[in-house]
XYZ file of C-alpha atoms in Angstrom:
523
model
C -70.016 -39.678 -47.322
C -69.777 -41.737 -44.097
C -67.196 -43.927 -45.757
C -65.042 -40.892 -46.581
C -65.175 -39.632 -42.957
C -64.121 -43.032 -41.569
C -61.295 -43.218 -44.030
C -60.020 -39.785 -43.005
C -60.370 -40.591 -39.280
C -58.406 -43.764 -39.693
C -55.700 -41.975 -41.589
C -55.382 -39.333 -38.840
C -55.202 -42.047 -36.198
C -52.359 -43.702 -38.067
C -50.468 -40.362 -38.189
C -50.957 -39.766 -34.452
C -49.772 -43.246 -33.561
C -46.726 -42.764 -35.775
C -45.857 -39.480 -34.062
C -46.551 -40.676 -30.486
C -45.860 -44.415 -30.209
C -47.513 -46.151 -27.261
C -45.011 -47.628 -24.735
C -44.790 -51.350 -24.397
C -47.711 -52.714 -22.486
C -45.210 -54.849 -20.550
C -43.779 -51.766 -18.728
C -45.173 -50.293 -15.490
C -44.556 -47.966 -12.526
C -41.182 -48.556 -10.762
C -40.687 -50.757 -7.745
C -39.036 -48.799 -4.874
C -37.532 -50.069 -1.593
C -36.130 -48.030 1.341
C -32.762 -49.344 2.601
C -30.901 -48.519 5.819
C -28.963 -45.227 6.060
C -25.163 -45.449 6.280
C -22.243 -43.495 7.806
C -24.170 -41.171 10.108
C -22.093 -38.457 11.804
C -23.172 -35.582 14.024
C -24.261 -33.520 10.968
C -24.293 -35.850 7.908
C -25.563 -39.223 6.632
C -26.141 -41.177 3.376
C -29.715 -42.324 2.570
C -30.065 -45.570 0.522
C -32.742 -47.282 -1.596
C -33.326 -49.855 -4.358
C -35.300 -49.476 -7.612
C -36.653 -51.602 -10.456
C -37.549 -49.267 -13.327
C -39.766 -51.922 -14.982
C -38.499 -50.955 -18.433
C -39.225 -47.195 -18.327
C -36.811 -44.363 -17.509
C -37.139 -43.706 -13.771
C -36.172 -40.890 -11.360
C -35.640 -41.541 -7.638
C -35.508 -39.332 -4.517
C -36.012 -39.354 -0.746
C -38.205 -37.472 1.664
C -36.969 -37.013 5.233
C -37.541 -35.138 8.476
C -37.643 -35.406 12.268
C -41.389 -36.308 12.264
C -42.242 -39.772 10.873
C -45.652 -38.552 9.709
C -44.385 -35.326 8.152
C -41.312 -35.849 5.980
C -40.953 -32.173 5.074
C -37.588 -32.201 3.261
C -36.866 -33.676 -0.204
C -33.619 -34.585 -1.953
C -33.053 -33.694 -5.608
C -34.502 -36.271 -8.087
C -31.857 -38.362 -9.912
C -32.422 -40.073 -13.305
C -31.636 -43.789 -12.845
C -32.401 -45.074 -16.383
C -34.694 -48.053 -17.140
C -32.887 -50.892 -15.344
C -32.516 -51.915 -11.691
C -30.078 -51.062 -8.913
C -29.404 -49.191 -5.673
C -29.428 -45.425 -5.289
C -28.369 -43.027 -2.505
C -28.340 -39.344 -1.496
C -25.875 -37.675 0.946
C -27.326 -35.270 3.531
C -25.398 -32.546 5.422
C -26.216 -29.783 7.863
C -28.119 -32.124 10.219
C -28.606 -31.514 13.935
C -26.368 -33.595 16.245
C -27.949 -36.285 18.501
C -31.271 -36.178 16.603
C -33.480 -38.970 15.140
C -34.493 -38.535 11.487
C -37.046 -40.544 9.400
C -36.830 -41.133 5.641
C -38.579 -42.905 2.772
C -37.620 -43.700 -0.851
C -39.660 -42.508 -3.855
C -39.608 -43.232 -7.617
C -41.459 -42.147 -10.734
C -41.623 -42.981 -14.460
C -44.014 -42.682 -17.388
C -46.470 -45.073 -15.749
C -46.679 -43.403 -12.355
C -45.112 -42.700 -8.964
C -44.217 -45.309 -6.355
C -43.671 -44.733 -2.620
C -41.636 -47.324 -0.744
C -43.708 -49.304 1.734
C -41.360 -48.723 4.661
C -40.175 -45.569 6.480
C -36.799 -46.062 8.199
C -34.884 -43.933 10.678
C -31.378 -43.065 11.886
C -29.930 -40.990 14.714
C -27.053 -38.528 14.240
C -24.089 -38.699 16.589
C -23.680 -36.301 19.495
C -21.845 -33.103 18.394
C -18.514 -31.948 19.777
C -18.504 -29.342 22.521
C -17.286 -26.200 20.770
C -16.139 -22.766 21.812
C -14.505 -19.764 20.126
C -13.115 -16.448 21.395
C -11.242 -13.788 19.436
C -9.139 -10.804 20.513
C -8.141 -7.689 18.539
C -4.371 -7.005 18.466
C -2.578 -3.816 17.418
C -2.248 -3.050 13.700
C 1.207 -3.124 12.089
C 2.998 -2.195 8.833
C 1.038 1.065 8.648
C 1.712 3.303 5.619
C -0.287 6.115 4.046
C -2.573 3.635 2.230
C -2.001 0.132 3.701
C -1.924 -1.647 7.059
C -1.887 -5.137 8.574
C -4.722 -5.967 10.998
C -3.868 -8.529 13.700
C -5.933 -10.744 15.982
C -5.814 -13.854 18.185
C -8.214 -16.834 18.288
C -8.807 -19.576 20.862
C -11.164 -22.434 19.915
C -12.157 -26.002 20.716
C -14.381 -28.455 18.877
C -15.061 -27.883 15.198
C -12.993 -25.595 12.965
C -13.811 -21.902 12.841
C -13.630 -18.966 10.456
C -12.112 -15.623 11.526
C -11.936 -12.178 9.885
C -11.810 -8.429 10.647
C -14.285 -5.594 10.181
C -12.983 -2.023 9.883
C -13.876 1.507 8.852
C -13.550 5.193 9.725
C -16.915 5.355 11.554
C -16.584 3.766 14.985
C -20.273 2.804 14.960
C -20.377 1.422 11.415
C -17.441 -0.853 10.527
C -18.718 -1.889 7.113
C -15.600 -3.274 5.411
C -14.739 -6.988 5.931
C -11.485 -8.820 5.231
C -11.455 -12.246 3.598
C -12.424 -15.065 6.038
C -9.695 -17.466 7.157
C -10.377 -21.059 8.279
C -8.516 -22.555 11.290
C -8.770 -25.882 13.127
C -9.181 -26.227 16.879
C -6.425 -24.615 18.924
C -5.197 -21.058 19.333
C -2.964 -18.640 17.476
C -2.598 -15.272 15.822
C -4.002 -14.287 12.453
C -3.690 -11.172 10.289
C -5.040 -9.525 7.143
C -3.387 -6.982 4.858
C -5.682 -4.122 3.819
C -5.056 -1.441 1.193
C -6.703 1.521 -0.496
C -6.748 3.516 2.754
C -6.900 7.302 2.958
C -3.646 9.005 4.080
C -3.680 10.721 7.494
C -6.946 9.033 8.550
C -7.946 7.155 11.738
C -9.444 3.676 11.230
C -11.178 1.415 13.805
C -11.286 -2.389 13.665
C -12.633 -5.486 15.474
C -11.643 -9.153 15.274
C -14.573 -11.481 14.409
C -15.096 -15.246 14.222
C -17.754 -17.850 13.382
C -18.079 -21.426 14.623
C -20.969 -23.745 13.735
C -23.036 -20.766 12.578
C -22.447 -18.803 15.781
C -20.691 -15.427 15.269
C -18.514 -13.906 18.002
C -16.642 -10.605 18.124
C -13.711 -9.346 20.171
C -14.503 -7.227 23.217
C -11.749 -4.705 22.440
C -12.009 -2.174 19.603
C -8.627 -0.827 18.418
C -7.609 1.957 16.063
C -4.688 3.177 13.957
C -3.932 6.269 11.885
C -2.430 6.068 8.397
C 0.686 8.055 7.596
C 0.396 11.356 5.723
C 0.623 11.186 1.943
C 4.279 11.048 0.814
C 5.707 14.376 -0.351
C 7.953 14.316 -3.392
C 11.557 14.989 -2.364
C 13.524 17.449 -4.423
C 17.105 16.783 -5.460
C 18.922 19.679 -3.772
C 22.482 20.768 -3.021
C 23.648 23.627 -0.785
C 26.944 25.527 -0.878
C 28.342 27.875 1.782
C 29.929 30.886 0.043
C 32.175 33.744 1.143
C 30.831 36.488 3.428
C 30.710 40.203 2.622
C 30.268 43.499 4.477
C 32.237 42.467 7.568
C 32.540 45.059 10.354
C 33.599 44.855 13.977
C 30.076 43.701 15.002
C 28.232 42.532 11.852
C 28.738 40.406 8.760
C 26.633 39.259 5.800
C 26.962 35.486 5.418
C 25.809 33.746 2.235
C 24.763 30.397 0.738
C 23.652 28.984 -2.608
C 20.908 26.393 -3.333
C 20.730 24.214 -6.447
C 17.524 22.178 -6.991
C 15.916 20.263 -9.831
C 12.302 20.799 -8.673
C 10.460 23.933 -7.570
C 9.472 22.617 -4.161
C 9.441 25.269 -1.422
C 12.496 25.374 0.846
C 13.373 27.108 4.107
C 16.958 28.366 4.364
C 19.116 29.246 7.351
C 22.662 29.432 8.731
C 24.361 27.885 11.765
C 27.263 29.908 13.166
C 29.471 30.355 16.203
C 33.023 30.903 17.413
C 33.873 27.176 17.248
C 34.055 25.259 13.966
C 32.789 22.122 15.724
C 29.965 23.820 17.632
C 27.835 26.093 15.465
C 25.422 26.838 18.283
C 23.652 29.909 16.872
C 21.023 30.031 14.103
C 20.174 32.788 11.606
C 16.946 32.095 9.639
C 16.274 33.593 6.216
C 12.670 34.907 6.161
C 10.120 33.247 3.827
C 10.440 30.254 1.522
C 12.047 30.122 -1.891
C 11.080 27.862 -4.795
C 14.035 28.360 -7.146
C 17.808 27.947 -7.050
C 20.078 30.854 -6.250
C 21.908 32.775 -3.568
C 20.519 33.553 -0.126
C 22.072 35.597 2.665
C 21.529 37.057 6.114
C 23.271 39.612 8.321
C 24.457 38.534 11.769
C 24.914 41.266 14.357
C 26.121 41.801 17.918
C 29.384 40.089 17.054
C 32.571 40.547 19.051
C 35.269 42.760 17.523
C 38.421 41.157 16.160
C 36.943 37.630 16.587
C 36.892 34.663 14.205
C 33.464 33.179 13.475
C 32.530 29.990 11.594
C 29.285 29.393 9.663
C 27.514 26.931 7.379
C 24.463 27.276 5.100
C 21.446 24.899 5.306
C 18.164 24.335 3.419
C 15.156 22.126 4.279
C 12.297 21.277 1.900
C 8.619 20.644 2.657
C 9.303 16.889 2.757
C 11.364 17.547 5.877
C 14.694 16.785 4.167
C 17.531 18.958 5.515
C 20.607 19.479 3.314
C 23.739 21.082 4.841
C 26.188 23.252 2.957
C 29.196 21.598 1.365
C 31.650 23.271 3.742
C 32.089 25.451 6.849
C 33.650 28.863 6.179
C 35.016 31.526 8.514
C 35.481 35.274 8.834
C 37.082 37.636 11.371
C 35.434 40.823 12.540
C 37.465 43.998 12.504
C 38.706 45.771 15.608
C 36.350 48.105 17.401
C 36.702 51.788 16.395
C 38.783 53.893 18.807
C 37.116 56.802 20.587
C 38.073 60.402 19.758
C 40.507 62.085 19.679
C 42.295 58.973 18.363
C 41.511 58.989 14.672
C 41.615 56.043 12.315
C 44.517 57.648 10.475
C 46.512 58.040 13.659
C 45.623 54.940 15.735
C 48.393 52.608 14.601
C 45.798 50.087 13.309
C 45.258 48.789 9.785
C 41.561 49.630 9.886
C 40.752 48.741 6.277
C 42.839 45.560 6.135
C 44.898 46.592 3.153
C 48.283 46.134 4.896
C 48.856 49.914 5.215
C 48.559 51.856 8.484
C 47.595 55.473 9.165
C 49.445 58.064 7.017
C 50.978 55.337 4.870
C 47.469 54.398 3.764
C 46.297 56.324 0.684
C 42.893 56.551 2.318
C 44.240 58.942 4.965
C 44.397 62.644 4.133
C 45.585 63.876 7.558
C 46.290 62.748 11.127
C 42.754 63.773 12.048
C 41.191 61.816 9.188
C 39.023 59.181 10.855
C 38.526 57.093 7.738
C 41.436 54.985 6.603
C 39.468 53.387 3.784
C 40.495 54.226 0.253
C 37.369 54.817 -1.769
C 38.998 54.438 -5.149
C 36.692 51.966 -6.904
C 38.161 48.503 -6.790
C 37.907 46.154 -9.762
C 34.895 43.863 -9.834
C 35.868 40.361 -8.704
C 33.747 37.729 -10.402
C 32.914 34.314 -8.959
C 35.020 32.668 -11.642
C 38.081 34.795 -10.775
C 37.888 35.232 -6.968
C 39.994 32.251 -5.849
C 37.022 30.810 -3.916
C 35.227 27.468 -4.404
C 31.802 29.130 -4.618
C 29.764 25.978 -5.393
C 31.610 23.657 -2.993
C 32.526 21.050 -5.611
C 36.283 21.183 -4.865
C 37.056 23.116 -8.063
C 37.912 26.837 -8.192
C 37.495 29.522 -10.878
C 38.556 28.439 -14.381
C 39.106 24.831 -13.205
C 35.389 24.586 -12.443
C 33.244 23.361 -15.412
C 30.629 25.938 -14.402
C 32.935 28.825 -15.399
C 32.954 29.969 -19.003
C 35.288 32.999 -18.610
C 37.105 35.119 -16.017
C 34.103 37.487 -15.987
C 31.549 34.680 -15.418
C 29.900 35.394 -12.054
C 28.289 31.957 -11.722
C 30.607 29.067 -10.841
C 27.767 26.522 -10.536
C 27.562 23.720 -13.080
C 23.940 22.838 -13.776
C 24.665 19.935 -16.104
C 22.456 17.049 -15.076
C 24.959 14.280 -14.311
C 22.539 11.858 -12.629
C 20.339 9.120 -14.115
C 16.868 7.699 -13.658
C 16.459 4.535 -11.526
C 16.789 1.029 -12.964
C 13.865 -1.278 -12.134
C 13.030 -4.969 -12.614
C 9.609 -6.532 -12.047
C 9.647 -9.590 -9.773
C 7.166 -12.466 -9.273
C 3.846 -12.069 -7.491
C 3.806 -13.788 -4.060
C 1.092 -14.767 -1.570
C -1.552 -14.919 -4.307
C -5.062 -15.734 -3.038
C -8.633 -15.192 -4.301
C -8.727 -11.421 -3.663
C -5.131 -10.303 -3.111
C -1.425 -10.720 -3.833
C 2.007 -9.278 -2.992
C 3.844 -7.686 -5.948
C 7.666 -7.608 -5.908
C 10.511 -5.986 -7.819
C 14.025 -4.573 -7.624
C 15.013 -0.882 -7.686
C 18.466 0.654 -8.264
C 18.125 4.337 -7.303
C 21.471 5.271 -8.921
C 22.375 7.242 -5.763
C 19.439 9.667 -6.131
C 16.431 9.891 -3.749
C 13.824 7.638 -5.380
C 10.127 6.682 -5.009
C 8.562 3.442 -6.312
C 5.083 2.059 -6.997
C 3.263 -0.740 -8.891
C 0.634 -0.536 -11.630
C -1.728 -3.449 -12.341
C -4.997 -4.413 -13.997
C -6.898 -6.985 -16.048
C -7.002 -7.598 -19.805
C -3.507 -6.092 -20.146
C -4.678 -2.685 -18.907
C -2.496 -1.348 -16.043
C -5.096 1.167 -14.865
C -4.614 0.638 -11.127
C -1.697 1.972 -9.076
C -0.409 1.448 -5.551
C 0.745 4.340 -3.362
C 4.169 5.838 -4.051
C 6.667 4.706 -1.395
C 10.012 6.367 -0.620
C 12.878 3.959 -1.422
C 16.048 5.975 -0.754
C 19.235 6.127 -2.823
C 20.502 2.526 -2.783
C 19.732 -0.775 -4.575
C 17.321 -3.373 -3.191
C 14.099 -5.376 -3.418
C 10.670 -3.806 -2.968
C 7.131 -5.163 -2.495
C 3.578 -3.947 -1.957
C 0.361 -5.850 -1.210
C -2.792 -5.297 -3.264
C -6.373 -6.362 -2.516
C -9.967 -6.229 -3.776
C -9.062 -8.561 -6.663
C -11.442 -10.918 -8.483
C -10.998 -14.660 -8.087
C -10.016 -16.859 -11.050
C -8.745 -13.773 -12.934
C -5.451 -13.016 -14.690
C -3.787 -9.714 -13.726
C -0.905 -7.885 -15.431
C 1.529 -5.746 -13.392
C 4.884 -3.975 -13.372
C 7.040 -1.969 -10.945
C 7.953 1.684 -11.624
C 10.352 4.131 -9.929
C 11.156 7.823 -10.260
C 13.813 10.282 -9.104
C 14.774 13.797 -10.095
C 16.447 12.482 -13.266
C 13.464 10.609 -14.660
C 11.221 7.545 -14.327
C 11.505 3.930 -15.480
C 9.221 0.864 -15.303
C 10.060 -2.835 -15.297
C 8.753 -5.494 -17.658
C 5.065 -6.522 -17.483
C 4.369 -9.865 -15.750
C 1.110 -11.674 -14.926
C -0.464 -13.814 -12.198
C -3.850 -15.540 -11.851
C -5.944 -15.534 -8.680
C -7.350 -18.962 -7.661
C -11.000 -19.999 -7.996
C -13.142 -19.029 -4.997
C -14.126 -22.095 -2.884
C -17.642 -23.611 -3.084
C -19.862 -22.095 -0.361
C -23.310 -23.657 -1.045
C -24.765 -26.653 -2.878
C -22.457 -26.541 -5.877
C -23.625 -29.457 -7.960
C -22.852 -32.211 -5.501
C -19.894 -30.741 -3.541
C -19.857 -30.655 0.230
C -20.824 -27.157 1.364
C -18.143 -25.194 3.170
C-alpha cells in the first residue's frame, strides 16, 4: 500500500513540474543603478537608470519627490525584457526652481531591487508670466448666430482664452472652444450659433495661464435679431377711380400675392404727381388678392389730383402700385336760383350743356344727369390698363372676352431658385463654415443649410433672407463632434418653390490630447 502511495505522489510531482517548470537556478533579482537626470527645464526633466535583468523578464520604474526621505511619486513601470541596458522616464508639470530627489527601481520573478543611490536635480527658474483679457463688442449678429470678440495681453508662457455666455447675467454657463496663443497681445473671436431670436445674451472674455484663470472686468451684451418673417411675392396696381364729385372721389388699387400673409393697404395722393403728400389708409388687413378702395373727401372743386396704391406685408416689405393715375373733381354746384340745366356748365361731363342735355327737362331742372342706364363697361373692354402690366383689354393675356371683368393674369411665370453646395471652410473640432451659391431668379429668396452624421441631414441652420440676385452664401455651425464625418447641403426657397444643392461631406479633426495619453506630452 505504501508503495502505491509513493508511486502516485511521484507521478503527481512529475505532472506539476511539467506544468510549472522551475526557472534556471542561474537567474536572480535584477541589478539596478540610478543615473543622473538630463535636460531639466522649469517644469520638466528626464530621469535615467541602468538595469541588468539577470536572465529574467524585468520591469523598471522611478520614485521621486521633493523630500529625499519620502519619494511620494512613482512613474509607470516599463517592461525591459531579460537583458541589460539603460532606461528613462520623462517628467512634466514640475515646479520651477525646485530641487527633486529620485531613485531607480526594478523587479522580476526573483524579487525587487532598489538602487543604492538617490540622486537629485533642480528645475530651472520659471518665466515671469502675466495675462489680462478684455471683452469687446459682439458682431455679425443674426436671429440665431453671433461672433463674440475679445482682446488678450500676455507675457511669459502661452495662454488659453475663451468666452462664457448665456441669458442669465449671473450664470453664464455656456463656454466657447479654448484658443491657444503665444506671448504678446491681439484680438480673438468665437462664432456661436443655436441662439434664440429676439433674446438678450451676456458674455465675458476668459483666459488661463499656467493654471491661473483670469476673466475680463467688463461684461457686455447683445440682442439677437427677431426671427425672419417669410416675404410674400406681391404686386400692386393702381386702377381707375369712380364716384368723382366736386369734393370726393373713390380711388382704387389691386393686390396680387402668392401667399396669404397679412397686408396693410393705403394710397398716397395730392395735387402734384411728384409730391403725393397725403395718405389714405384702408382699414384692417387683408390676406388674399383683390381690389381695395377708399374715398377721399374735402377735395377742391374742378382740380386735378394724382394718386398711387401701396401695400405692405408683415415682413415690412412695401410694394408701390405700378403707376400713378389722376382724376379731376367736378365744378362746385351753383346756388339757387341758377339751376344745373340753366348754368351754362356741362355738369355731367357728357359734352352737352343745359337744355341740350337729355338729362334736363326744364330750365329749372337742377339735375343735368341723364339716368338712362349706361352699358356695363368691363375691365377687359374699358380701355384702361387695370393690372399695370402695359397691356390693355383684349391685348392682355388675363382677358378671355370683352365681358371679362378681371384683366389680371395669374399665370405663375417665375421659377424656384437654383442652388449649388460649396465646400466647408474653417473646419475645426467642434465647428465649420458651410458655403454655397444661390440664384434667386429675380424673386425674393431665403436660404439655409441642413447637415448631420451618418448621411442623415436632420439638423438645419436658421433661414436667412438672400434677396433677388445671384451670389455666394455661408453660415457657421457649431456643437459638432471631433473626428466625425458630416454630410450637408444648401437649400433655398421663394414663392415659386424650393431647391437644394448636392450633398457634400467634411470631417472634423481629432481633438488634441489633454492628459497623459499613452506617452504624449500633456497640453
